[in-house]
GROMACS .gro file of C-alpha atoms in nm:
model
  451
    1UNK     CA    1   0.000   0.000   0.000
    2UNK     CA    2   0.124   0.347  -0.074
    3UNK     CA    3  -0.001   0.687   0.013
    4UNK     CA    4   0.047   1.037  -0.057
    5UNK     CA    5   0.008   1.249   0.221
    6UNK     CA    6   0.224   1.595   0.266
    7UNK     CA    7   0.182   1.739   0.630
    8UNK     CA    8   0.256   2.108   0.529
    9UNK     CA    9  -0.079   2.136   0.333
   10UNK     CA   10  -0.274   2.046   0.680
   11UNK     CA   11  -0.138   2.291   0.879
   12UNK     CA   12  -0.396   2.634   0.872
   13UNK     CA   13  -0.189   2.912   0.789
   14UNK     CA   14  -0.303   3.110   1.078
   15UNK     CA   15  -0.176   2.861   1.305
   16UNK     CA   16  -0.016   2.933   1.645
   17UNK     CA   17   0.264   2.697   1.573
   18UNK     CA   18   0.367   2.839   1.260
   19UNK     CA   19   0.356   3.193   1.374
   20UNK     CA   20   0.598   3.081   1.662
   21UNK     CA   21   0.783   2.897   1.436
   22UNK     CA   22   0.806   3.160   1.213
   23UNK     CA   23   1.069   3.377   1.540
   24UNK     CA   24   1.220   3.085   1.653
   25UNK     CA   25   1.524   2.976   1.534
   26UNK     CA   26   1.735   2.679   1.732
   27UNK     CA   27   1.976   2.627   1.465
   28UNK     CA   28   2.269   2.665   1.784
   29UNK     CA   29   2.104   2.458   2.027
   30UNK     CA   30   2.347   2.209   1.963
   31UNK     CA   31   2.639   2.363   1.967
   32UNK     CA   32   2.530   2.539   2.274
   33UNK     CA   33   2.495   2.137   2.432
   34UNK     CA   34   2.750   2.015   2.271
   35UNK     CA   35   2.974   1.948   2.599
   36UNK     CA   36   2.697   1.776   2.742
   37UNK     CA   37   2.648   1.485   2.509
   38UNK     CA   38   2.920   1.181   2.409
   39UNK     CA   39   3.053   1.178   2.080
   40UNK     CA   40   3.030   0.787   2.116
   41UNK     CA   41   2.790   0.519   2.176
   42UNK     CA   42   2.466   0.524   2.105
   43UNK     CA   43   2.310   0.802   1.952
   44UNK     CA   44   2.118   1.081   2.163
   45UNK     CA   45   1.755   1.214   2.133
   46UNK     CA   46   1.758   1.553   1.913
   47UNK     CA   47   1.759   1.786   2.146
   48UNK     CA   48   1.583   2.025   1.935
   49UNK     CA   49   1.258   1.786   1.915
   50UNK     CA   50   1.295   1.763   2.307
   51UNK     CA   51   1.294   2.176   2.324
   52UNK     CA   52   0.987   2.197   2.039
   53UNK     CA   53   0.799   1.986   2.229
   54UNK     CA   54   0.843   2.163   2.542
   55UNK     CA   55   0.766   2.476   2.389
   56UNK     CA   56   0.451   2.309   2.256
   57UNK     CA   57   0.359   2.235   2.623
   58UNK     CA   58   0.402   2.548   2.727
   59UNK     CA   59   0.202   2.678   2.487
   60UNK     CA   60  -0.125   2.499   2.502
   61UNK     CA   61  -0.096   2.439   2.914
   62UNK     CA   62  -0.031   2.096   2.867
   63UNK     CA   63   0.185   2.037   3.214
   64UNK     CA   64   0.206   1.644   3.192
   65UNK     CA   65   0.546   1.542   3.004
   66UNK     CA   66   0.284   1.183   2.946
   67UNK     CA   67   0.048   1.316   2.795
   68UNK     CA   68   0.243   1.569   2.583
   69UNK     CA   69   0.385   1.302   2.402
   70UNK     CA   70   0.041   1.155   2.347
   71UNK     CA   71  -0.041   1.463   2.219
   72UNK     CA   72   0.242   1.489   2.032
   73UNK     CA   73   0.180   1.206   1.849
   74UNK     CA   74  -0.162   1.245   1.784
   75UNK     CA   75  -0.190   1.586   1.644
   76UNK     CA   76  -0.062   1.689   1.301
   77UNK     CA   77   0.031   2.061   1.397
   78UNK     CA   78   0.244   1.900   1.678
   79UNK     CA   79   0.394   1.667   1.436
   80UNK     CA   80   0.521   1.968   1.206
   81UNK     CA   81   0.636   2.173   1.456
   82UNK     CA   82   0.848   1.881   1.600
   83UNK     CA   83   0.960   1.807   1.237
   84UNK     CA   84   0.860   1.477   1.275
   85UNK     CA   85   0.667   1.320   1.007
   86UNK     CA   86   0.424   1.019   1.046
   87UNK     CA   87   0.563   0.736   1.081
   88UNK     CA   88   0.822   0.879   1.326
   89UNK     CA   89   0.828   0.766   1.696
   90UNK     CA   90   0.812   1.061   1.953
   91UNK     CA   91   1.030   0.998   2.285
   92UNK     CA   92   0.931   0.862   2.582
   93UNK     CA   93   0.849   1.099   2.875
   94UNK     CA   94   1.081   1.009   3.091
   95UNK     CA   95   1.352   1.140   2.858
   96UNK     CA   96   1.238   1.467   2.940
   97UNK     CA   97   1.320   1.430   3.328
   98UNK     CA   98   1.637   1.297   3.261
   99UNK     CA   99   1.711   1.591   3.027
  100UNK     CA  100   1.565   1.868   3.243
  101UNK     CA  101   1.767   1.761   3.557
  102UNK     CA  102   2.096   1.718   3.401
  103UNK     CA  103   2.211   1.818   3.078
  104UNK     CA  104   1.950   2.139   3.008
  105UNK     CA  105   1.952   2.276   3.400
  106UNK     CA  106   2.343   2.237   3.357
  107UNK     CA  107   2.373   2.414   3.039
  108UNK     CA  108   2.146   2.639   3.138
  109UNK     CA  109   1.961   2.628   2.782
  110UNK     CA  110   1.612   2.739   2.914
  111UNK     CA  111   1.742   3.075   2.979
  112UNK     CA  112   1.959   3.027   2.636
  113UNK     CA  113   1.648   2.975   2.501
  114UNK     CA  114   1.511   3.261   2.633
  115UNK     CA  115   1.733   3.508   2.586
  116UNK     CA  116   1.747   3.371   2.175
  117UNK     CA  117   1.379   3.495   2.165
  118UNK     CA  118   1.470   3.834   2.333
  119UNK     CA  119   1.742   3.922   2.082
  120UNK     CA  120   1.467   3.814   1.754
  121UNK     CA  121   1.154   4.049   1.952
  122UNK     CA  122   1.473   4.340   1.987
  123UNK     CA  123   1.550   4.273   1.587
  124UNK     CA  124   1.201   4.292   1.502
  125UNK     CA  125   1.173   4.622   1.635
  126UNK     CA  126   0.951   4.510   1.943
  127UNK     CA  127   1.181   4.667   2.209
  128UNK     CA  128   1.243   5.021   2.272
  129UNK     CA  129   1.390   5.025   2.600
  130UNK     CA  130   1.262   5.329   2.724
  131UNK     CA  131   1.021   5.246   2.964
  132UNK     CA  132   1.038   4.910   3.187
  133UNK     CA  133   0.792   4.768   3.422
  134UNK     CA  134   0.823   4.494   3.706
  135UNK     CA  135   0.582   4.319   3.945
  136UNK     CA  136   0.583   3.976   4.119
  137UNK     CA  137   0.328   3.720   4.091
  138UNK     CA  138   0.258   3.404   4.343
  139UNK     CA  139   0.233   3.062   4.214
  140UNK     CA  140   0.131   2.767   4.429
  141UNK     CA  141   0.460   2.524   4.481
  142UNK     CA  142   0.420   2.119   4.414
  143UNK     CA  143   0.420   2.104   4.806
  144UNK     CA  144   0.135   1.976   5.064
  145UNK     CA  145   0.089   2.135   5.433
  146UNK     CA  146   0.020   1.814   5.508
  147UNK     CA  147   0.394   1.714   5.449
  148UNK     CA  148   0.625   1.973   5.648
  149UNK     CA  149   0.749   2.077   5.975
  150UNK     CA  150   0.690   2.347   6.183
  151UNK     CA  151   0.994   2.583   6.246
  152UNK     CA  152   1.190   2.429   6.574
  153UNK     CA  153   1.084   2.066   6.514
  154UNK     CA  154   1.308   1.813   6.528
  155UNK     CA  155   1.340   1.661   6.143
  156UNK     CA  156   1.636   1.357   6.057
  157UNK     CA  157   1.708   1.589   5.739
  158UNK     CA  158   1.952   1.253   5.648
  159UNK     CA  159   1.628   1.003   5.592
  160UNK     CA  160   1.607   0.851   5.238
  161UNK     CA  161   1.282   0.912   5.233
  162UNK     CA  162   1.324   1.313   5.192
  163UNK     CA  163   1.670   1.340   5.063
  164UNK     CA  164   1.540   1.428   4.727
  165UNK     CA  165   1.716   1.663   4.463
  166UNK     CA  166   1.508   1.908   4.596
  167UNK     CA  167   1.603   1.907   4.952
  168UNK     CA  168   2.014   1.893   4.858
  169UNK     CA  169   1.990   2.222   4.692
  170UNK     CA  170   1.780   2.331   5.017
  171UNK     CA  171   2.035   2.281   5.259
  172UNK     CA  172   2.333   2.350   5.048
  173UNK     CA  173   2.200   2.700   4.965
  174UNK     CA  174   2.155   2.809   5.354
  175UNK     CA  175   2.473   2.940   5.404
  176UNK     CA  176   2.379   3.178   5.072
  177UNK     CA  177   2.275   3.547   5.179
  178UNK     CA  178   1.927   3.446   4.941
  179UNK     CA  179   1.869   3.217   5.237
  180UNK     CA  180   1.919   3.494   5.464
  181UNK     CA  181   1.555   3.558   5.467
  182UNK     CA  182   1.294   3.570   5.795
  183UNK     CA  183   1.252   3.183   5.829
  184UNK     CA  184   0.835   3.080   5.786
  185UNK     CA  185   0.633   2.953   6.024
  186UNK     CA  186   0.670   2.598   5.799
  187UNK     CA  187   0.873   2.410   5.613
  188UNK     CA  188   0.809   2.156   5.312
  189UNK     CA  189   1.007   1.826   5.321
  190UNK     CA  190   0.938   1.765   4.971
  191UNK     CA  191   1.029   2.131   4.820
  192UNK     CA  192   1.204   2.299   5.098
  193UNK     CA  193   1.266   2.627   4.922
  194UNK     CA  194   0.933   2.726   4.849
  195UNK     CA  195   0.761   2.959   5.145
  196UNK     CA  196   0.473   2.969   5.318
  197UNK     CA  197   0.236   3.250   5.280
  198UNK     CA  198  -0.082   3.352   5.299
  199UNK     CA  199  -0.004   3.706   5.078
  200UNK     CA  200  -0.319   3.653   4.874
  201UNK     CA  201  -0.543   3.721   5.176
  202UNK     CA  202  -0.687   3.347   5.135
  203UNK     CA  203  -0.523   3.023   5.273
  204UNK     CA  204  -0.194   2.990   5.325
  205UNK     CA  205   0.030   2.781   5.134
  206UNK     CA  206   0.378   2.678   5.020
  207UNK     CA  207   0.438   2.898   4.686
  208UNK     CA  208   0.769   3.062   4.491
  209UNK     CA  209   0.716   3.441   4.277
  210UNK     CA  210   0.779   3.439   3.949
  211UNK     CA  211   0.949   3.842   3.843
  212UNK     CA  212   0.923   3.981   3.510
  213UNK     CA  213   1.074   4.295   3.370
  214UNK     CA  214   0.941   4.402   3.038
  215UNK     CA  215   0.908   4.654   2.791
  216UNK     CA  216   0.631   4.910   2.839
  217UNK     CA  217   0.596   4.966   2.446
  218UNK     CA  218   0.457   4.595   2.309
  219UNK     CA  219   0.528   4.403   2.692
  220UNK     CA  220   0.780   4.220   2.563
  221UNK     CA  221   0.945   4.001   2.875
  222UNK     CA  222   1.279   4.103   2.874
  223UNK     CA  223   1.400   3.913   3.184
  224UNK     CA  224   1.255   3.687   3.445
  225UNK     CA  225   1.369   3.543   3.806
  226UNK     CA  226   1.199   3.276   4.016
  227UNK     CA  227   1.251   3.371   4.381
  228UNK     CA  228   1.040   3.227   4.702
  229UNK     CA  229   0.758   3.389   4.749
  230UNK     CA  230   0.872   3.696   4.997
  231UNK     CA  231   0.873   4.020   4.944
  232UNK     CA  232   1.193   4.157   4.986
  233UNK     CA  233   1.328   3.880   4.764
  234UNK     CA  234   1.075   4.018   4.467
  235UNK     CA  235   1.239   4.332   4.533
  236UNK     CA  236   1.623   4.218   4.527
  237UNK     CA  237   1.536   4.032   4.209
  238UNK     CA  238   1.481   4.372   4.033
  239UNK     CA  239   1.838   4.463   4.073
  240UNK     CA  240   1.943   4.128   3.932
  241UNK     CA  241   1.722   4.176   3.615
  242UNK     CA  242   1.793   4.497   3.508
  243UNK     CA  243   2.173   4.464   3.585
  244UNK     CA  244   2.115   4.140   3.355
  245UNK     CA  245   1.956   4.334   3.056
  246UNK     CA  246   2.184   4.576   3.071
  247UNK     CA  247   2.530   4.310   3.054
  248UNK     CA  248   2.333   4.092   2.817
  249UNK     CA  249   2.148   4.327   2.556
  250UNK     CA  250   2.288   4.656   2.631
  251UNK     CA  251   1.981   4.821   2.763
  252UNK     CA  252   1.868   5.091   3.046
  253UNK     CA  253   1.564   5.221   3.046
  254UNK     CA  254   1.490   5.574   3.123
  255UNK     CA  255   1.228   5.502   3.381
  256UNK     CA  256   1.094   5.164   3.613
  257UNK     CA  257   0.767   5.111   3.666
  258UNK     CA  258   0.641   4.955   3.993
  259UNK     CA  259   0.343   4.943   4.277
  260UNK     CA  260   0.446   5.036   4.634
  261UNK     CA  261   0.630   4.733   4.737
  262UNK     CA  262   0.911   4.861   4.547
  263UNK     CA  263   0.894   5.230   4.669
  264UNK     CA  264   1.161   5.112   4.998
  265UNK     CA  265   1.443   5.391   5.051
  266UNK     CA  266   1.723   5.154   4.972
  267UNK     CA  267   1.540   5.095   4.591
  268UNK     CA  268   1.455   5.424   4.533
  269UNK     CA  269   1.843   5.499   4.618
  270UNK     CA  270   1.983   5.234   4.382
  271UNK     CA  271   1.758   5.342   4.081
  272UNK     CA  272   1.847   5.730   4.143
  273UNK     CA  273   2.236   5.742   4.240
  274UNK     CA  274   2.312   5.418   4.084
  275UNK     CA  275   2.145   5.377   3.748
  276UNK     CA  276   2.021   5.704   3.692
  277UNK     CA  277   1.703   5.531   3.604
  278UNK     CA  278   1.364   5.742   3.658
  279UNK     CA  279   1.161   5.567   3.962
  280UNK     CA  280   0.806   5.581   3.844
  281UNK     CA  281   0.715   5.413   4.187
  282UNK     CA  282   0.483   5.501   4.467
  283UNK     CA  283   0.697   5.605   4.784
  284UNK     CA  284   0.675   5.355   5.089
  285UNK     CA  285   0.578   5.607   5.340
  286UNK     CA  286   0.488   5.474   5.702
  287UNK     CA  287   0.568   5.799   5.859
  288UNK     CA  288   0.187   5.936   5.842
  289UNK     CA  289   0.081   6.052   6.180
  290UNK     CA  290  -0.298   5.991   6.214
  291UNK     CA  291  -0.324   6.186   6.580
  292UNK     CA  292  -0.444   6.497   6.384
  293UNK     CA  293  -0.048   6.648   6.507
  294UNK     CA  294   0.166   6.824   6.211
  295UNK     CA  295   0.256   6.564   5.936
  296UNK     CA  296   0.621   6.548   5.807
  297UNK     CA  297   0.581   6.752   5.512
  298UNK     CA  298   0.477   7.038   5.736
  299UNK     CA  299   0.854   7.071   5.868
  300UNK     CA  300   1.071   7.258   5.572
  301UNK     CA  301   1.436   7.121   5.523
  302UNK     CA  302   1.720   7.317   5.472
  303UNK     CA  303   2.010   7.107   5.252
  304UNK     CA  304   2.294   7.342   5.338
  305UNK     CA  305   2.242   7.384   5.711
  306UNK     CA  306   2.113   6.986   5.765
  307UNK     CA  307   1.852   7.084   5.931
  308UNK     CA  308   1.462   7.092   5.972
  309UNK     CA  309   1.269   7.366   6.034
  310UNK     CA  310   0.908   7.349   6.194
  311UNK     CA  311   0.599   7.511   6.127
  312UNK     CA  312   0.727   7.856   6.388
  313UNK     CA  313   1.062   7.854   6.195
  314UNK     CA  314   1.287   7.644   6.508
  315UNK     CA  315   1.509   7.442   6.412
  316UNK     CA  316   1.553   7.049   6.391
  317UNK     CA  317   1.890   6.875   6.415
  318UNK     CA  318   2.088   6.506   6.436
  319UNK     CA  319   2.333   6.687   6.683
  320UNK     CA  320   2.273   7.005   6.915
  321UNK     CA  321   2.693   6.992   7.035
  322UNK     CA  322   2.981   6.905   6.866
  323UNK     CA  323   3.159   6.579   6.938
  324UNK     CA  324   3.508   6.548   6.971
  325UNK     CA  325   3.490   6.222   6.717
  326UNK     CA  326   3.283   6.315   6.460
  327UNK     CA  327   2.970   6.102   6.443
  328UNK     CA  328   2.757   5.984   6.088
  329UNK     CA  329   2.439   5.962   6.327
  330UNK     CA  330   2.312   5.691   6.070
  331UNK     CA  331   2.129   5.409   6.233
  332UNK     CA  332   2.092   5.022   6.185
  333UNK     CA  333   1.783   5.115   5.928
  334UNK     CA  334   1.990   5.385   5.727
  335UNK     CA  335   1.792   5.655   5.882
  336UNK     CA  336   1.913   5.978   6.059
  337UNK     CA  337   1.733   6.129   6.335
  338UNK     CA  338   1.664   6.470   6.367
  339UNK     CA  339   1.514   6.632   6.658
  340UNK     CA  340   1.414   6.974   6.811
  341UNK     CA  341   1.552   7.123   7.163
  342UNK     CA  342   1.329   7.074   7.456
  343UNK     CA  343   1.351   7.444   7.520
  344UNK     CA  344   1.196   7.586   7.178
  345UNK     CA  345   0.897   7.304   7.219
  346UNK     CA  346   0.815   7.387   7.590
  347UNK     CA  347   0.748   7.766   7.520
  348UNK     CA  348   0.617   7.709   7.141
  349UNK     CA  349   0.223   7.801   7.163
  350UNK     CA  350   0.213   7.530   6.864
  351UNK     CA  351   0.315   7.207   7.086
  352UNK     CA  352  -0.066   7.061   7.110
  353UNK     CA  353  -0.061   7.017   6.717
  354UNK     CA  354   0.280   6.891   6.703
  355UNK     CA  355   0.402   6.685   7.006
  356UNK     CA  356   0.166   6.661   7.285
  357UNK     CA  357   0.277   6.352   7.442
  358UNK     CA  358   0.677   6.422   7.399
  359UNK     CA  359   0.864   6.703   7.549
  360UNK     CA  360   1.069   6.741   7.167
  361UNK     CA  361   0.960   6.673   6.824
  362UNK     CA  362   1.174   6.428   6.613
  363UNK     CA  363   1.186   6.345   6.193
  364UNK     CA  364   1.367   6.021   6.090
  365UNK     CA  365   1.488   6.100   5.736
  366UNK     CA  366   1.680   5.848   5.511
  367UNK     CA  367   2.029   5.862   5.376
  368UNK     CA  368   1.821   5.773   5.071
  369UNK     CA  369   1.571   6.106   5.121
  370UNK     CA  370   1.689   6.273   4.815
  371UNK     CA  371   1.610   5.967   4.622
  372UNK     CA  372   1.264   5.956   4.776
  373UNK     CA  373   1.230   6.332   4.723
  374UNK     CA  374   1.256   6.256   4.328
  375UNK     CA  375   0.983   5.979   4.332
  376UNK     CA  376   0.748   6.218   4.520
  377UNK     CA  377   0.807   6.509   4.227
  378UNK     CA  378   0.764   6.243   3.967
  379UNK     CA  379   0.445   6.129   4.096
  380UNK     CA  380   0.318   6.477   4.042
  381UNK     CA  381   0.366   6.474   3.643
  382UNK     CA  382   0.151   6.357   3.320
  383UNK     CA  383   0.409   6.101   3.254
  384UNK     CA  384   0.357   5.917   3.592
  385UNK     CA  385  -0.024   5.852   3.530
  386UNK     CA  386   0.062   5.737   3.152
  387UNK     CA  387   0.332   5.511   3.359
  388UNK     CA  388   0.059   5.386   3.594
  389UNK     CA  389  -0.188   5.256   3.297
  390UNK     CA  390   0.131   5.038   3.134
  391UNK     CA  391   0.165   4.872   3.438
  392UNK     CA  392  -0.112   4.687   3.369
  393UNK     CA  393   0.055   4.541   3.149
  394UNK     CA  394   0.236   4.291   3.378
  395UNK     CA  395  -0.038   4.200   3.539
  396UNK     CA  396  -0.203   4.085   3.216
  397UNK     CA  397   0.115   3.879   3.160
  398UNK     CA  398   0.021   3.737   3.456
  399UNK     CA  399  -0.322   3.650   3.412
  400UNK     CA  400  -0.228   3.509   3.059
  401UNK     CA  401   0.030   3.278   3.233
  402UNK     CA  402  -0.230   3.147   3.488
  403UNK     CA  403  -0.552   3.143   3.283
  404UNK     CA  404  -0.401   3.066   2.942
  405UNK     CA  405  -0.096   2.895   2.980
  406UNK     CA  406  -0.232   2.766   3.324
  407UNK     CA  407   0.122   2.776   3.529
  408UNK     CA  408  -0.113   2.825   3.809
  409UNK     CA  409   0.094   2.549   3.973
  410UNK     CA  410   0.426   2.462   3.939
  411UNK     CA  411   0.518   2.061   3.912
  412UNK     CA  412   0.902   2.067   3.928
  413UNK     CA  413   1.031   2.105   4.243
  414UNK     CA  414   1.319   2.355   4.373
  415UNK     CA  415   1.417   2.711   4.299
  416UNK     CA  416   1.584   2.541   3.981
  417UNK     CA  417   1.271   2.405   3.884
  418UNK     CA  418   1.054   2.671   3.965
  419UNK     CA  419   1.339   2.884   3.753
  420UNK     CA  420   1.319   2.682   3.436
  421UNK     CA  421   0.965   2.655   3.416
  422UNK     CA  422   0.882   3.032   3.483
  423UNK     CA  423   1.184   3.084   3.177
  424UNK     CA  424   1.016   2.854   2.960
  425UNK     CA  425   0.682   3.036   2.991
  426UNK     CA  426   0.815   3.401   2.984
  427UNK     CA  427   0.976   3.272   2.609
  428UNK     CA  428   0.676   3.071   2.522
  429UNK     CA  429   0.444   3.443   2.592
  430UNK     CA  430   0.733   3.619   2.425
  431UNK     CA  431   0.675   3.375   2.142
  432UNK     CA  432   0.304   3.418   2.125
  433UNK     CA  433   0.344   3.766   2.157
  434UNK     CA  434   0.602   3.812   1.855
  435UNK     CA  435   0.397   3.515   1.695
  436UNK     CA  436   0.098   3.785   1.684
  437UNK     CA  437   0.263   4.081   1.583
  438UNK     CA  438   0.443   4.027   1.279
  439UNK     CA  439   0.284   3.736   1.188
  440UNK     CA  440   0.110   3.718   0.821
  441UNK     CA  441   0.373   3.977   0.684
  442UNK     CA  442   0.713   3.987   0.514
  443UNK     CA  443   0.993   3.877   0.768
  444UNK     CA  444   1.131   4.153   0.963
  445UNK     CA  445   1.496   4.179   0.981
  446UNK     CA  446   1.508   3.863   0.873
  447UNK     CA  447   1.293   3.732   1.153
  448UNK     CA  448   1.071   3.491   1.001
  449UNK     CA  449   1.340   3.405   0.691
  450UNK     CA  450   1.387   3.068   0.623
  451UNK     CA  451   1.706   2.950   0.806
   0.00000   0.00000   0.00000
């Protein structure tokens, strides 16, 4: 029996898969894994079909390695974007395990990957790197409650039965400084690293935070970081991405975009004397007095003299003698305190609307105030509220990642896994995204030419 049946003709036009297939290009995958496979023996599974199929996961929210491959093999768009025709056998899934934990997490060719799809949306023009934007999002760990310890009980971390992959990189990243962080009220004996919250105002559970950084002008993803799910991590990881694009594509924007979380002294003092980067962030202020007294911005400073002054014109200081050692005067939290002289506030007929219930009024002010000072001004301008609309745009990355792509749970454990799955979904949206935009025209810088 013979048949004639050609694969390309079945494949809609207007297809997903060709549109990604159209901006990707893996032509130096293996060179990029070359040091990681044996020139002898037996031969090895194309990694290439390993990475398409992957990417075709991704894509369609199909999380089960198992039944990827069935789908693989079932569906004729699959089969072409694999490059497999019909009578070719698709691997088993337990290649892909075998794959992800040693010679791709090694090689780190997720975030080659990643970065491959970066440089193709920059070529096409989809990148202007003028205006970036960064938030965190939660996503629930492969980890039960019903499987972890409290903090302070006794656990044989040695027994086989929890000495997992997972739990080596736990306790051989403690001594790190990312390990630094408050300890949680639990801990997960089968994926340690992950952190127990309750941030989404619901029930608590064990989760990691996926961090993007994109483009404001087409929300391109130009980085991403996997960090537990803590605050001041998310924050940290901000430095490490921009610092990243920068090295790796030669890019700074000219402002950030961010909520509150990221409006801490210390960040608003990197982005202004460090980068020179414009802080279109929301100042974290706690220093609102809600006792009806004089709020901060009622007391004027004065830059040359270092100094305060208060509503009747007295003065506010960090030091009312001189000290025989000069003294910084900076505290533990980066803060200097200023306050007034007990003499000035007991005669001031203004002391029941500033301090009632102290005999001097004090200001803590941050080494970082000047910083803060230039977040406050640009929260005042046109170009902040036009700032505050495109942050929406990570946030509907976000909701296309969970709803659409339905990483609403991860299944690899480990800040490693956690890591390559939120890179293979950033490139797979990045995809999709580039996929949409220049698809059903002329290639684009040679994006889209055949290779």
């Amino acid at each position: 029996m013979f048949y004639s049946f050609n694969l390309e003709d079945h494949i809609p036009q207007n297809h997903l898969l060709r549109g990604i297939d159209r901006c990707l290009d893996l032509s130096e995958l293996r060179q990029q894994l070359a040091d990681y496979y044996s020139h002898t023996g037996r031969p090895s599974i194309d990694p290439e079909l390993m990475i398409r199929m992957l990417i075709i996961g991704y894509s369609y929210g199909i999380r089960s390695e198992r039944r990827l491959c069935e789908e693989v093999h079932l569906n004729l768009a699959y089969r072409w974007f694999c490059r497999l025709g019909l009578e070719d056998v698709v691997p088993e899934h337990s290649t892909f395990s075998k794959n992800r934990h040693g010679r791709f997490r090694e090689s780190g060719v997720f975030r080659w990957v990643f970065d491959e799809v970066v440089r193709r949306c920059i070529a096409a023009g989809l990148v202007k790197g003028e205006g970036f934007a960064v938030d965190a999002s939660l996503v629930a760990a492969n980890a039960s409650h019903q499987h972890s310890v409290q903090v302070g009980e006794h656990c044989d971390w040695t027994d086989p039965e929890i000495n997992t992959r997972a739990m080596r990189e736990y306790l051989a990243a403690l001594d790190d400084e990312a390990a630094a962080a408050p300890v949680t009220r639990k801990i997960s004996l089968s994926d340690p690293q992950s952190r127990w919250t309750a941030a989404t105002g619901g029930i608590a559970y064990f989760a990691y935070s996926t961090n993007y950084l994109i483009d404001t002008a087409h929300g391109v993803i130009l980085d991403v970081e996997a960090t537990p799910a803590h605050r001041t991590a998310e924050v940290e990881s901000t430095k490490v991405m921009v610092d990243r694009v920068e090295e790796r594509f030669d890019l700074k924007p000219e402002r950030l975009i961010a909520d509150t979380a990221y409006g801490s002294a210390p960040m608003l003092g990197w982005m202004v004397e460090e980068k020179s980067i414009e802080p279109h962030i929301p100042v974290w202020d706690k220093t609102e007095r809600k006792d009806g007294t004089f709020q901060r911005d009622a007391f004027q400073w004065d830059d040359e003299a270092n100094e305060y002054r208060c509503p009747v014109g007295k003065a506010l200081r960090s030091e009312w003698r001189p000290f025989k050692t000069p003294r910084t005067h900076v505290t533990k939290a980066d803060t200097i305190i200023y306050r007034s002289s007990e003499r000035d506030c007991a005669a001031c007929p203004m002391k029941a609307d500033c301090c009632p219930n102290m005999t001097f009024r004090k200001i803590t002010r941050s080494i970082h105030e000047a910083a803060r000072d230039v977040a406050r001004y640009i929260t005042t301008t046109p170009e902040y509220q036009r700032s505050r609309c495109e942050r929406k745009k990570v946030e509907m990355l976000f909701a296309h990642l969970k709803s659409i792509l339905k990483l609403d749970r991860l299944r690899l454990h480990g800040l490693s896994g956690a890591g390559d799955e939120f890179t293979l979904a950033a490139a797979v949206q990045n995809m999709r995204r580039m996929a949409k935009l220049i698809a059903q025209g002329p290639p684009i810088n040679g994006i889209g030419a055949p290779a």
